[in-house]
C-alpha cells in the first residue's frame, strides 16, 4: 500500500498549455501603481485602476536570476512558499500561496491554464519550465476563479514567455555551469521582419545532482539523482491588417533522470522519462473600442517510470506509463462601454483525458469536460473603482456551480489605493480522484469564499512604496483521502473544511542605482475533518516568513544583488512509521548573492552564490536540500 501510493505520487505527469498574449513591461520593482498588468482583469490595466494584489517579476529580475530554477525564483515572492525548491534537481516541488494547499494556485502560461490531467490533484510541476524561456511573471494573489475557472482559489501565477521584440532578427547564446556538475546551454532567436514576429528558444540542461533522499545510515553511498532536460519554445505572430492578427505557439520538452525510492531510502534503478508537447493557435480582432480574442490549444504529455528490482530494498519490478491530454477553446471579448465602464466577457470549453497503466493498478481511458461563461464589469469614476463579476460552470460529472467577485477600491491623491474583495472560487475534482482505484465519481468541487482588505501607498512617486493586505479564506467540501482497513485501503471523499487567514506587508525602494525590498508574511489555518476533528497544522507551510533583497549598480556595467529569506517552523508527516506521525521541521535562513558584469556591448557575465552560509535544513522530511552552491555563466548577443 505504502509503496503503491508513493509510486502513484512519483508518477505524476506534467502538462504544458500556453498561447500568446499581450506582453507588458514593468519597472524593476515588484509593486508600483503605474505598472500595467493583464492577469488580474484579462486586459491591460494599471494597478492603480484595480483593487487586486499583483506582484510582477520583471524581465530584468529574471535576467539576474539565470542561475536559479523557476521554483527558486518564485520562492522569493512574499506570501508564496515553494516547498521543495531546494531539493535535488528533478524532484517535484509544491506551491503554497497564502497557506492554501497544493493545487489551489492556478498556473498560466501566456494567460492560459496549465495543469496535469493525469495527476492526483492536477498540480503543475514548474521544475520542468526553463527559466531562460520566460520574459516576465505576474502573480495575482486572491481568488481568480471568476475569470479563470477551477484551481484559482488562492491566486494565479502567469508565466509570460519570450515573444518577438524589435525590428530585425537577433540571436543570443547563454552558457551556465556550476555545482553538482550542472550545465545549461540555450540559444534564442528573436525579432520582427515586416509584419511577422518570431521568438525561438532552445534550452539544454544536465545535472549529476546529489542524493535526493537523506542517508540516515551514514554510509554515504546513496546514488546521485541526475536530471536532464531538452526544451524548445516557438512563438510566431503575423499582423494581417491594422485590426487583425494571428499567432501560434509550439512548446516541447523532454525530461529524464533518477529518483529515490522515497523518504530516507535510496534506489539505484528508479528512472523516469517524460515528454511534453503543446500547440496553440490564436487570433485577435480589434473592434471599435475593444478586442475579440479566440484561442485553441492542445497539450499531450507522456510519462514513463521504471524501477528494476533492488536487493537492498527487496522491492519488485515497477513500471508505469500514463498519458494526459487537455484541449482548451476560448473566446474573450474586451470592450469600453463608455466613460465609466469596461467589460470582459468570455466562454470556454475544456476537455481533460487520461489513460494510466502500471503493474500496480490501471485507470482505463477516462475523460471529462467543463463549459464556462463569465462576465466582469469594471467601473471607474474619479477616485472610485469597482469590479463586479460572475462565472457559470457546467461540469460533465458533478454538474453546475457559480463563482462571483465583488472588488471595490478607492484611489486617493494619485498615491494611495484602498481596496477590499469578497469572492468565491472552486477546484474541480481531478480525473484521478474521480476514476482511480481510490476514486469517487460522486465527488463535488471544493468551494472557497475569500475576503481581503488592504492598501497600496506610493510614499514617493516611482521611488518608495508600501503595501499591506489582510485576508481570510474559508473552504468547504475539501477533498481528502479517507484511509480504509480493507482493499483498496482508501477512498477520496468530500467533507473536510479549511479556514485560513493571514497578512502580508512589503516595502520597496527604487533609486537610480539601487532597487530594494523587504517583506513579512504570516498565515495560520485550521482543518476540520469529516468527523469534526480540528487540526491547526498546515503541512509543509510555515506560519511566518520574511525576507529582503537589494540590487546595487556599482557602476553602469557592474551590479551586485543580495537576497535573504527566513522560513519559519513547519510540520511534515513521517511515513516511515505506521500509522504516520508528525515531525516539526526547524526554521532556516537562506542568503544568496548575485553579481553581473556587462563585459562589452554584446556580452554579459554573471554568477550566483546560493546558501552562502551553508545552512543545514530540511524542506521535506527524508529528503536532502542544497548546501552552498554556485552557478556562473555568460550571455552573448551575436547580432
Coordinates of C-alpha atoms in Angstrom, one line a residue:
X1 CA 0.0 0.0 0.0
X2 CA 2.7 2.5 1.0
X3 CA 4.8 1.7 -1.9
X4 CA 1.8 1.8 -4.3
X5 CA 0.9 5.2 -3.0
X6 CA 4.4 6.6 -3.4
X7 CA 4.7 5.2 -6.9
X8 CA 1.4 6.9 -7.8
X9 CA 2.7 10.2 -6.5
X10 CA 6.0 9.8 -8.2
X11 CA 4.3 9.0 -11.4
X12 CA 2.5 12.3 -11.8
X13 CA 2.9 13.8 -15.3
X14 CA 3.3 17.4 -16.3
X15 CA 1.1 19.4 -18.7
X16 CA 2.2 22.4 -20.7
X17 CA -0.6 24.6 -22.1
X18 CA 0.1 28.2 -23.4
X19 CA -0.8 30.7 -26.0
X20 CA 0.4 34.2 -26.9
X21 CA -1.0 37.1 -25.0
X22 CA -0.1 40.8 -24.6
X23 CA 3.4 41.1 -23.1
X24 CA 3.6 44.0 -20.8
X25 CA 6.6 45.8 -19.3
X26 CA 7.0 46.9 -15.7
X27 CA 9.6 48.9 -13.8
X28 CA 12.1 46.9 -11.8
X29 CA 10.0 46.9 -8.7
X30 CA 7.5 44.3 -7.5
X31 CA 4.6 46.6 -6.8
X32 CA 4.3 50.1 -8.5
X33 CA 0.8 51.6 -9.0
X34 CA 1.6 52.9 -12.5
X35 CA 2.6 49.4 -13.7
X36 CA 0.4 47.8 -16.4
X37 CA -0.7 44.2 -15.8
X38 CA -3.0 41.8 -17.6
X39 CA -3.5 38.9 -15.3
X40 CA -6.0 40.4 -12.8
X41 CA -8.5 41.6 -15.4
X42 CA -7.6 39.7 -18.7
X43 CA -6.9 43.1 -20.3
X44 CA -4.1 45.7 -19.8
X45 CA -4.8 47.9 -16.8
X46 CA -2.8 50.0 -14.4
X47 CA -2.5 48.6 -10.9
X48 CA -4.0 51.9 -9.6
X49 CA -7.2 51.1 -11.5
X50 CA -7.8 47.7 -10.0
X51 CA -8.3 46.6 -6.4
X52 CA -6.2 43.4 -6.5
X53 CA -2.8 42.4 -5.2
X54 CA -0.5 41.7 -8.2
X55 CA 3.3 41.1 -8.0
X56 CA 5.4 41.4 -11.1
X57 CA 8.7 39.6 -11.6
X58 CA 10.2 41.7 -14.3
X59 CA 12.4 40.7 -17.2
X60 CA 15.3 42.5 -15.6
X61 CA 14.8 40.4 -12.4
X62 CA 14.7 37.2 -14.5
X63 CA 17.8 38.2 -16.3
X64 CA 19.5 38.5 -12.9
X65 CA 18.2 35.0 -11.9
X66 CA 19.6 32.8 -14.7
X67 CA 21.5 30.7 -12.1
X68 CA 18.2 29.9 -10.3
X69 CA 15.4 27.5 -11.2
X70 CA 11.9 28.8 -11.6
X71 CA 10.7 27.5 -8.2
X72 CA 13.7 29.1 -6.5
X73 CA 12.9 32.4 -8.1
X74 CA 9.2 32.2 -7.1
X75 CA 10.2 31.3 -3.6
X76 CA 11.3 34.9 -3.1
X77 CA 7.8 36.3 -3.5
X78 CA 6.0 37.5 -0.4
X79 CA 3.3 35.1 0.8
X80 CA 4.5 32.3 -1.6
X81 CA 6.2 29.2 -0.3
X82 CA 7.7 26.9 -3.0
X83 CA 8.3 23.8 -0.8
X84 CA 11.0 21.6 -2.2
X85 CA 12.6 24.2 -4.4
X86 CA 16.0 23.4 -2.9
X87 CA 15.6 19.6 -3.2
X88 CA 17.6 17.6 -5.7
X89 CA 17.1 18.5 -9.3
X90 CA 14.1 16.8 -10.9
X91 CA 12.2 16.1 -7.6
X92 CA 8.8 17.7 -7.7
X93 CA 8.1 20.9 -5.6
X94 CA 4.8 22.2 -4.2
X95 CA 3.5 25.8 -4.4
X96 CA 1.6 27.1 -1.3
X97 CA 0.2 30.6 -1.9
X98 CA -1.1 32.3 1.3
X99 CA -1.2 28.9 3.1
X100 CA -3.6 27.2 0.6
X101 CA -3.0 23.6 -0.2
X102 CA -1.1 22.5 -3.3
X103 CA -3.4 22.6 -6.3
X104 CA -5.3 25.8 -5.3
X105 CA -2.9 28.1 -7.2
X106 CA -3.6 28.2 -10.9
X107 CA -0.6 28.2 -13.2
X108 CA -0.9 30.0 -16.5
X109 CA 1.4 30.2 -19.5
X110 CA 0.8 33.3 -21.6
X111 CA -2.6 33.6 -20.0
X112 CA -3.9 30.1 -20.4
X113 CA -4.2 27.4 -17.7
X114 CA -1.8 24.5 -17.4
X115 CA -2.3 21.5 -15.2
X116 CA -1.7 17.8 -15.0
X117 CA -4.6 15.9 -16.4
X118 CA -3.1 12.6 -15.2
X119 CA -2.0 13.8 -11.7
X120 CA -3.7 13.2 -8.3
X121 CA -4.7 16.8 -7.8
X122 CA -3.8 18.3 -11.1
X123 CA -0.8 20.3 -9.9
X124 CA 1.8 21.5 -12.4
X125 CA 5.5 21.0 -11.6
X126 CA 7.3 24.2 -12.6
X127 CA 10.7 22.4 -12.4
X128 CA 10.0 21.4 -16.0
X129 CA 9.9 25.0 -17.2
X130 CA 13.3 26.5 -18.2
X131 CA 13.7 30.0 -16.8
X132 CA 15.6 31.2 -19.9
X133 CA 12.4 31.0 -21.9
X134 CA 10.5 33.4 -19.7
X135 CA 10.1 37.1 -20.2
X136 CA 8.3 38.1 -17.0
X137 CA 5.8 36.7 -14.5
X138 CA 2.6 38.2 -13.0
X139 CA 1.3 36.8 -9.7
X140 CA -2.3 37.6 -8.7
X141 CA -3.0 36.9 -5.0
X142 CA -6.5 36.1 -4.0
X143 CA -9.4 34.3 -5.8
X144 CA -9.2 34.3 -9.6
X145 CA -12.0 31.8 -10.4
X146 CA -14.4 34.3 -11.9
X147 CA -12.0 35.0 -14.8
X148 CA -10.0 31.7 -14.9
X149 CA -12.2 28.9 -13.5
X150 CA -11.0 26.0 -11.5
X151 CA -7.9 25.9 -9.2
X152 CA -7.6 29.7 -8.7
X153 CA -8.8 29.7 -5.1
X154 CA -5.6 31.2 -3.6
X155 CA -4.3 33.0 -6.7
X156 CA -2.8 32.8 -10.2
X157 CA 0.8 32.6 -11.4
X158 CA 1.0 33.8 -15.1
X159 CA 4.3 32.9 -16.8
X160 CA 4.7 35.1 -19.9
X161 CA 7.2 33.6 -22.3
X162 CA 9.5 35.4 -24.6
X163 CA 7.9 37.0 -27.7
X164 CA 9.2 38.8 -30.7
X165 CA 10.6 42.3 -29.9
X166 CA 12.2 44.9 -32.1
X167 CA 12.9 45.1 -35.8
X168 CA 15.2 42.6 -37.4
X169 CA 16.3 39.2 -36.1
X170 CA 18.7 39.0 -33.2
X171 CA 20.4 35.8 -31.9
X172 CA 21.9 35.2 -28.5
X173 CA 23.5 32.3 -26.7
X174 CA 23.8 31.6 -23.0
X175 CA 26.2 29.2 -21.2
X176 CA 25.8 28.4 -17.5
X177 CA 27.7 25.9 -15.3
X178 CA 28.1 25.2 -11.6
X179 CA 27.7 23.0 -8.6
X180 CA 26.6 19.3 -8.8
X181 CA 28.1 19.2 -12.3
X182 CA 25.2 21.3 -13.6
X183 CA 25.4 22.8 -17.1
X184 CA 22.8 24.8 -19.0
X185 CA 23.0 26.0 -22.6
X186 CA 20.4 28.0 -24.5
X187 CA 20.0 29.7 -27.8
X188 CA 17.5 32.4 -28.6
X189 CA 16.4 33.9 -32.0
X190 CA 14.1 36.9 -31.6
X191 CA 12.7 39.7 -33.7
X192 CA 10.3 41.0 -36.3
X193 CA 10.6 41.1 -40.1
X194 CA 7.9 43.4 -41.6
X195 CA 4.7 42.1 -40.0
X196 CA 6.0 38.7 -38.9
X197 CA 7.4 38.1 -35.4
X198 CA 9.4 35.1 -34.3
X199 CA 10.8 34.0 -30.9
X200 CA 12.6 30.7 -30.9
X201 CA 14.3 29.4 -27.7
X202 CA 16.2 26.2 -27.3
X203 CA 17.4 25.0 -23.9
X204 CA 19.6 22.1 -22.8
X205 CA 20.2 21.3 -19.1
X206 CA 22.2 18.5 -17.4
X207 CA 23.0 17.9 -13.8
X208 CA 24.5 15.0 -12.0
X209 CA 22.7 16.3 -8.9
X210 CA 23.0 14.8 -5.5
X211 CA 21.3 12.1 -3.4
X212 CA 17.6 13.1 -3.3
X213 CA 16.9 11.1 -0.1
X214 CA 18.6 11.6 3.2
X215 CA 21.0 8.9 4.2
X216 CA 20.3 8.2 7.9
X217 CA 22.6 5.1 7.8
X218 CA 25.7 7.3 7.4
X219 CA 27.1 5.1 4.6
X220 CA 27.2 8.0 2.2
X221 CA 26.6 5.7 -0.8
X222 CA 23.2 6.9 -1.9
X223 CA 23.2 7.4 -5.7
X224 CA 23.2 10.9 -7.1
X225 CA 19.8 11.6 -8.7
X226 CA 20.6 13.2 -12.0
X227 CA 18.4 15.5 -14.2
X228 CA 18.4 16.1 -18.0
X229 CA 16.2 18.4 -19.9
X230 CA 15.8 19.4 -23.6
X231 CA 13.3 22.1 -24.3
X232 CA 12.1 24.2 -27.3
X233 CA 9.7 27.2 -27.3
X234 CA 8.5 28.8 -30.5
X235 CA 6.2 31.8 -30.7
X236 CA 5.1 33.2 -34.1
X237 CA 2.9 36.2 -34.8
X238 CA 1.5 37.7 -38.0
X239 CA -0.1 41.1 -38.4
X240 CA -2.6 40.5 -41.2
X241 CA -4.0 44.1 -41.0
X242 CA -4.2 47.0 -38.6
X243 CA -7.1 45.3 -36.9
X244 CA -6.4 41.6 -37.3
X245 CA -3.5 39.4 -36.2
X246 CA -2.9 35.7 -35.6
X247 CA -0.3 33.9 -33.5
X248 CA 0.9 30.4 -33.0
X249 CA 2.8 28.6 -30.2
X250 CA 4.7 25.4 -30.1
X251 CA 6.4 24.1 -26.9
X252 CA 8.0 20.7 -26.2
X253 CA 10.3 19.4 -23.6
X254 CA 11.9 16.1 -22.7
X255 CA 13.0 15.4 -19.1
X256 CA 14.6 12.3 -17.7
X257 CA 16.7 11.2 -14.7
X258 CA 16.7 9.2 -11.5
X259 CA 14.6 9.3 -8.3
X260 CA 15.0 8.0 -4.8
X261 CA 12.7 5.2 -3.6
X262 CA 11.2 7.6 -1.0
X263 CA 12.0 9.4 2.1
X264 CA 15.2 8.2 3.8
X265 CA 15.5 5.4 1.1
X266 CA 17.9 5.1 -1.8
X267 CA 17.1 3.4 -5.1
X268 CA 19.8 2.7 -7.7
X269 CA 17.4 1.8 -10.5
X270 CA 14.4 4.1 -10.4
X271 CA 14.3 6.2 -13.7
X272 CA 11.7 8.5 -15.3
X273 CA 11.3 9.9 -18.8
X274 CA 8.6 12.5 -19.6
X275 CA 7.7 14.2 -22.8
X276 CA 5.5 17.3 -23.2
X277 CA 4.1 18.6 -26.4
X278 CA 1.9 21.7 -26.8
X279 CA 0.5 23.5 -29.8
X280 CA -1.8 26.5 -29.9
X281 CA -3.4 28.9 -32.3
X282 CA -4.9 32.3 -31.6
X283 CA -6.5 35.3 -33.4
X284 CA -7.2 38.9 -32.3
X285 CA -9.6 41.3 -33.9
X286 CA -9.7 44.9 -32.8
X287 CA -13.2 46.4 -32.7
X288 CA -14.3 49.9 -32.2
X289 CA -13.4 50.3 -28.5
X290 CA -12.1 46.8 -27.7
X291 CA -10.9 43.5 -28.9
X292 CA -12.1 40.0 -29.6
X293 CA -9.7 37.1 -28.9
X294 CA -10.1 33.5 -30.0
X295 CA -7.7 30.7 -28.9
X296 CA -7.5 27.0 -29.2
X297 CA -4.8 24.7 -27.8
X298 CA -3.9 21.0 -27.4
X299 CA -1.5 19.6 -24.9
X300 CA -0.3 16.0 -24.6
X301 CA 2.1 14.6 -22.1
X302 CA 3.7 11.1 -21.9
X303 CA 5.1 9.9 -18.6
X304 CA 7.2 6.7 -18.2
X305 CA 8.6 5.3 -14.9
X306 CA 10.7 2.2 -14.4
X307 CA 12.3 0.6 -11.4
X308 CA 14.3 -2.6 -11.6
X309 CA 14.5 -4.8 -8.5
X310 CA 16.9 -3.6 -5.9
X311 CA 18.0 -6.2 -3.4
X312 CA 18.8 -3.7 -0.8
X313 CA 15.1 -2.8 -0.6
X314 CA 13.6 -6.1 -1.8
X315 CA 11.1 -4.3 -4.0
X316 CA 9.6 -5.9 -7.1
X317 CA 9.9 -4.6 -10.6
X318 CA 7.8 -1.5 -11.2
X319 CA 6.7 0.1 -14.4
X320 CA 4.1 2.8 -15.1
X321 CA 3.1 4.9 -18.1
X322 CA 0.4 7.5 -18.4
X323 CA -0.9 10.0 -20.9
X324 CA -2.7 13.2 -20.1
X325 CA -4.5 15.3 -22.7
X326 CA -6.1 18.8 -22.3
X327 CA -7.9 20.7 -25.1
X328 CA -8.9 24.3 -24.4
X329 CA -11.0 26.5 -26.6
X330 CA -11.9 30.0 -25.6
X331 CA -13.3 33.3 -26.9
X332 CA -12.8 36.5 -24.9
X333 CA -14.3 39.9 -25.5
X334 CA -13.0 43.2 -24.0
X335 CA -14.8 46.5 -24.6
X336 CA -15.0 50.0 -23.4
X337 CA -18.7 50.7 -22.8
X338 CA -18.3 54.4 -22.3
X339 CA -16.7 56.9 -19.9
X340 CA -17.2 54.8 -16.8
X341 CA -17.5 51.1 -17.8
X342 CA -15.3 48.4 -19.2
X343 CA -16.4 44.8 -19.8
X344 CA -14.6 41.5 -20.1
X345 CA -16.7 38.6 -21.2
X346 CA -15.8 35.1 -22.3
X347 CA -16.8 31.5 -22.8
X348 CA -14.5 28.4 -22.8
X349 CA -14.6 24.7 -23.3
X350 CA -12.0 22.4 -21.6
X351 CA -11.6 18.7 -22.2
X352 CA -9.5 16.6 -19.9
X353 CA -8.5 13.0 -20.6
X354 CA -6.1 10.4 -19.2
X355 CA -5.1 6.8 -19.5
X356 CA -2.8 5.2 -16.9
X357 CA -1.2 1.8 -16.7
X358 CA 1.2 0.2 -14.2
X359 CA 1.8 -3.2 -12.7
X360 CA 0.0 -1.9 -9.5
X361 CA -3.2 -0.5 -10.9
X362 CA -4.8 0.7 -14.1
X363 CA -7.0 3.6 -14.9
X364 CA -8.9 3.0 -18.1
X365 CA -9.3 5.8 -20.6
X366 CA -11.4 8.4 -18.8
X367 CA -12.3 12.0 -19.5
X368 CA -14.5 14.9 -18.5
X369 CA -15.2 18.4 -19.7
X370 CA -16.2 21.7 -18.3
X371 CA -18.1 24.5 -20.1
X372 CA -18.0 28.1 -18.7
X373 CA -19.3 31.6 -19.4
X374 CA -18.2 34.6 -17.5
X375 CA -18.5 38.4 -17.3
X376 CA -16.8 41.1 -15.3
X377 CA -17.7 44.7 -15.3
X378 CA -15.1 47.4 -14.4
X379 CA -16.4 50.7 -13.2
X380 CA -14.1 53.8 -12.9
X381 CA -15.2 57.3 -11.8
X382 CA -12.8 59.7 -10.3
X383 CA -11.4 58.1 -7.1
X384 CA -13.8 55.1 -7.0
X385 CA -13.2 51.9 -8.9
X386 CA -15.2 48.6 -8.8
X387 CA -15.2 45.1 -10.3
X388 CA -18.4 43.0 -10.4
X389 CA -18.1 39.6 -12.0
X390 CA -19.7 36.2 -12.2
X391 CA -18.9 32.9 -13.8
X392 CA -21.2 29.9 -14.6
X393 CA -19.7 26.4 -15.0
X394 CA -21.1 23.2 -16.1
X395 CA -19.0 20.1 -15.4
X396 CA -19.8 16.8 -17.2
X397 CA -19.6 14.8 -13.9
X398 CA -20.7 16.9 -10.9
X399 CA -23.0 19.4 -12.7
X400 CA -23.2 23.2 -12.2
X401 CA -21.6 25.7 -10.0
X402 CA -21.2 29.5 -9.9
X403 CA -18.5 32.0 -8.7
X404 CA -18.5 35.7 -8.2
X405 CA -16.2 38.7 -7.5
X406 CA -17.0 42.0 -5.7
X407 CA -13.9 44.2 -5.7
X408 CA -14.2 48.0 -4.8
X409 CA -11.2 50.3 -4.4
X410 CA -10.5 53.9 -3.8
X411 CA -7.5 55.8 -5.3
X412 CA -6.6 59.0 -3.4
X413 CA -4.3 61.8 -4.4
X414 CA -2.7 59.7 -7.1
X415 CA -0.7 57.8 -4.4
X416 CA -2.9 55.8 -2.1
X417 CA -5.1 52.9 -3.0
X418 CA -7.5 51.3 -0.5
X419 CA -9.2 48.1 -1.6
X420 CA -11.4 45.2 -0.5
X421 CA -12.6 42.0 -2.1
X422 CA -15.3 39.3 -1.5
X423 CA -15.0 36.5 -3.9
X424 CA -15.8 32.8 -4.4
X425 CA -13.7 30.1 -6.1
X426 CA -13.7 26.4 -6.8
X427 CA -11.5 23.5 -7.5
X428 CA -12.9 20.7 -9.6
X429 CA -12.0 17.1 -8.6
X430 CA -9.3 15.6 -10.8
X431 CA -9.7 12.6 -13.1
X432 CA -7.6 10.6 -10.6
X433 CA -9.8 11.5 -7.7
X434 CA -12.9 10.6 -9.7
X435 CA -11.8 7.4 -11.5
X436 CA -8.8 5.7 -10.0
X437 CA -9.0 2.6 -7.7
X438 CA -9.4 5.2 -4.9
X439 CA -11.8 7.3 -6.9
X440 CA -15.3 8.5 -6.1
X441 CA -17.5 9.5 -9.0
X442 CA -19.8 11.4 -6.6
X443 CA -17.2 14.0 -5.6
X444 CA -18.3 17.6 -5.6
X445 CA -15.9 20.5 -6.2
X446 CA -14.1 22.2 -3.3
X447 CA -15.7 25.7 -2.9
X448 CA -14.0 28.7 -1.3
X449 CA -15.1 32.1 -0.1
X450 CA -12.4 34.7 0.4
X451 CA -12.2 38.1 1.9
X452 CA -9.4 40.7 1.5
X453 CA -8.8 44.3 2.7
X454 CA -5.6 46.3 2.2
X455 CA -3.8 49.3 0.8
X456 CA -1.1 50.3 -1.6
X457 CA 0.7 53.5 -0.8
X458 CA 3.2 55.3 -3.1
X459 CA 5.1 57.3 -0.5
X460 CA 7.4 58.8 -3.1
X461 CA 6.4 58.6 -6.8
X462 CA 8.3 55.9 -8.6
X463 CA 10.7 55.6 -5.6
X464 CA 9.2 54.3 -2.4
X465 CA 6.0 52.2 -1.9
X466 CA 4.4 50.3 0.9
X467 CA 1.5 47.9 0.9
X468 CA -0.3 45.7 3.4
X469 CA -3.2 43.2 2.9
X470 CA -5.2 41.1 5.3
X471 CA -7.1 38.1 4.1
X472 CA -9.4 35.2 5.2
X473 CA -10.3 32.1 3.2
X474 CA -13.0 29.6 4.0
X475 CA -13.1 26.3 2.1
X476 CA -15.8 23.6 2.3
X477 CA -16.2 20.2 0.7
X478 CA -12.4 19.8 0.8
X479 CA -11.5 16.6 -0.9
X480 CA -9.5 14.3 1.3
X481 CA -8.2 10.7 1.3
X482 CA -10.1 8.5 3.7
X483 CA -8.0 5.5 4.7
X484 CA -9.9 2.2 5.0
X485 CA -8.9 -1.2 6.6
X486 CA -9.8 -3.2 3.5
X487 CA -8.8 -3.1 -0.2
X488 CA -8.4 -0.7 -1.9
X489 CA -7.4 0.8 1.6
X490 CA -8.8 4.2 0.8
X491 CA -11.2 6.4 -1.0
X492 CA -11.4 10.1 -1.9
X493 CA -14.3 11.9 -0.1
X494 CA -15.7 15.4 0.4
X495 CA -16.3 16.6 3.9
X496 CA -13.4 18.4 5.4
X497 CA -13.3 22.2 5.7
X498 CA -10.4 24.5 5.9
X499 CA -10.2 28.1 7.3
X500 CA -7.1 30.2 6.7
X501 CA -6.2 33.8 7.5
X502 CA -3.1 36.0 7.4
X503 CA -1.5 39.2 6.3
X504 CA 1.4 40.4 4.1
X505 CA 3.4 43.7 4.1
X506 CA 6.0 44.8 1.6
X507 CA 8.2 47.9 1.3
X508 CA 10.0 48.6 -2.0
X509 CA 12.6 51.2 -3.0
X510 CA 13.7 52.1 -6.5
X511 CA 16.6 54.6 -7.0
X512 CA 18.8 55.2 -10.0
X513 CA 21.4 52.7 -8.8
X514 CA 19.6 50.7 -6.0
X515 CA 16.5 48.6 -6.0
X516 CA 15.5 47.0 -2.7
X517 CA 12.5 45.4 -1.0
X518 CA 11.6 43.9 2.4
X519 CA 8.5 41.9 3.4
X520 CA 6.8 39.9 6.1
X521 CA 4.1 37.4 5.7
X522 CA 2.0 35.4 8.3
X523 CA -0.6 32.7 7.8
X524 CA -2.5 30.4 10.1
X525 CA -5.0 27.7 9.2
X526 CA -7.3 25.1 10.7
X527 CA -8.5 21.9 9.0
X528 CA -11.7 20.2 10.3
X529 CA -12.1 16.6 9.3
X530 CA -15.4 15.0 8.3
X531 CA -15.9 13.6 11.8
X532 CA -15.3 17.0 13.4
X533 CA -11.7 16.7 14.5
X534 CA -9.9 20.0 14.3
X535 CA -6.2 20.4 13.4
X536 CA -4.2 23.7 13.3
X537 CA -1.5 22.1 11.2
X538 CA -0.8 23.2 7.6
X539 CA 1.7 20.6 6.5
X540 CA 4.9 22.0 5.0
X541 CA 3.6 25.5 5.2
X542 CA 5.3 28.0 7.6
X543 CA 3.3 30.4 9.7
X544 CA 6.0 33.1 9.4
X545 CA 8.2 34.1 6.5
X546 CA 10.1 37.3 5.9
X547 CA 12.9 38.5 3.7
X548 CA 14.7 41.3 1.9
X549 CA 16.6 41.9 -1.3
X550 CA 18.8 44.6 -2.7
X551 CA 20.4 45.1 -6.1
X552 CA 23.2 47.8 -6.3
X553 CA 24.6 49.1 -9.5
X554 CA 28.2 49.9 -8.6
X555 CA 28.9 51.4 -12.0
X556 CA 27.0 51.4 -15.3
X557 CA 28.4 47.9 -16.2
X558 CA 28.6 46.2 -12.8
X559 CA 25.9 45.3 -10.3
X560 CA 25.6 43.2 -7.1
X561 CA 22.5 41.6 -5.7
X562 CA 21.7 40.1 -2.2
X563 CA 18.6 38.1 -1.3
X564 CA 17.6 36.9 2.2
X565 CA 14.6 34.7 3.2
X566 CA 13.6 33.4 6.6
X567 CA 11.3 30.3 6.6
X568 CA 9.6 29.5 9.9
X569 CA 8.9 26.2 11.6
X570 CA 6.7 23.7 9.7
X571 CA 5.2 20.3 10.3
X572 CA 5.7 17.4 8.0
X573 CA 4.4 13.8 8.1
X574 CA 6.7 10.9 8.8
X575 CA 5.5 7.9 6.7
X576 CA 8.4 5.7 7.9
X577 CA 6.1 4.7 10.8
X578 CA 2.6 3.2 10.7
X579 CA 0.5 5.0 11.4
X580 CA 2.3 8.1 10.3
X581 CA 3.4 10.6 12.8
X582 CA 4.1 14.4 12.7
X583 CA 7.6 15.9 12.8
X584 CA 8.5 19.5 13.3
X585 CA 10.9 21.0 10.7
X586 CA 13.0 23.8 12.2
X587 CA 13.1 27.3 10.7
X588 CA 16.0 28.3 8.5
X589 CA 17.6 31.3 6.8
X590 CA 18.9 31.4 3.3
X591 CA 21.2 34.1 1.8
X592 CA 22.0 34.3 -1.9
X593 CA 24.4 36.7 -3.7
X594 CA 24.4 37.6 -7.4
X595 CA 26.9 39.6 -9.5
X596 CA 26.6 40.7 -13.1
X597 CA 29.1 42.5 -15.4
X598 CA 28.5 43.9 -18.8
X599 CA 31.9 42.9 -20.1
X600 CA 31.3 44.5 -23.5
X601 CA 28.3 45.7 -25.6
X602 CA 27.4 42.2 -26.6
X603 CA 28.4 40.1 -23.6
X604 CA 27.2 39.8 -20.0
X605 CA 28.9 37.7 -17.4
X606 CA 27.0 36.7 -14.2
X607 CA 27.4 34.5 -11.2
X608 CA 25.2 33.3 -8.3
X609 CA 26.3 32.0 -4.9
X610 CA 23.4 30.4 -3.1
X611 CA 23.0 29.4 0.6
X612 CA 26.1 31.5 1.3
X613 CA 26.4 30.3 4.9
X614 CA 25.8 26.6 4.2
X615 CA 22.6 26.4 6.2
X616 CA 21.6 22.9 7.2
X617 CA 17.9 22.5 6.9
X618 CA 15.1 20.2 5.8
X619 CA 12.3 21.2 3.4
X620 CA 10.7 17.7 3.1
X621 CA 11.2 15.1 5.8
X622 CA 13.6 12.4 4.5
X623 CA 14.9 14.4 1.6
X624 CA 18.2 16.4 1.1
X625 CA 18.5 20.1 0.3
X626 CA 21.3 22.1 -1.4
X627 CA 24.2 23.3 0.7
X628 CA 26.4 26.2 -0.5
X629 CA 26.3 26.1 -4.3
X630 CA 27.1 28.3 -7.2
X631 CA 26.2 28.9 -10.9
X632 CA 28.1 31.1 -13.3
X633 CA 27.8 31.9 -16.9
X634 CA 27.7 34.3 -19.8
X635 CA 25.2 35.6 -22.3
X636 CA 26.4 36.8 -25.8
X637 CA 24.4 38.7 -28.3
X638 CA 25.6 37.5 -31.7
X639 CA 23.9 40.2 -33.8

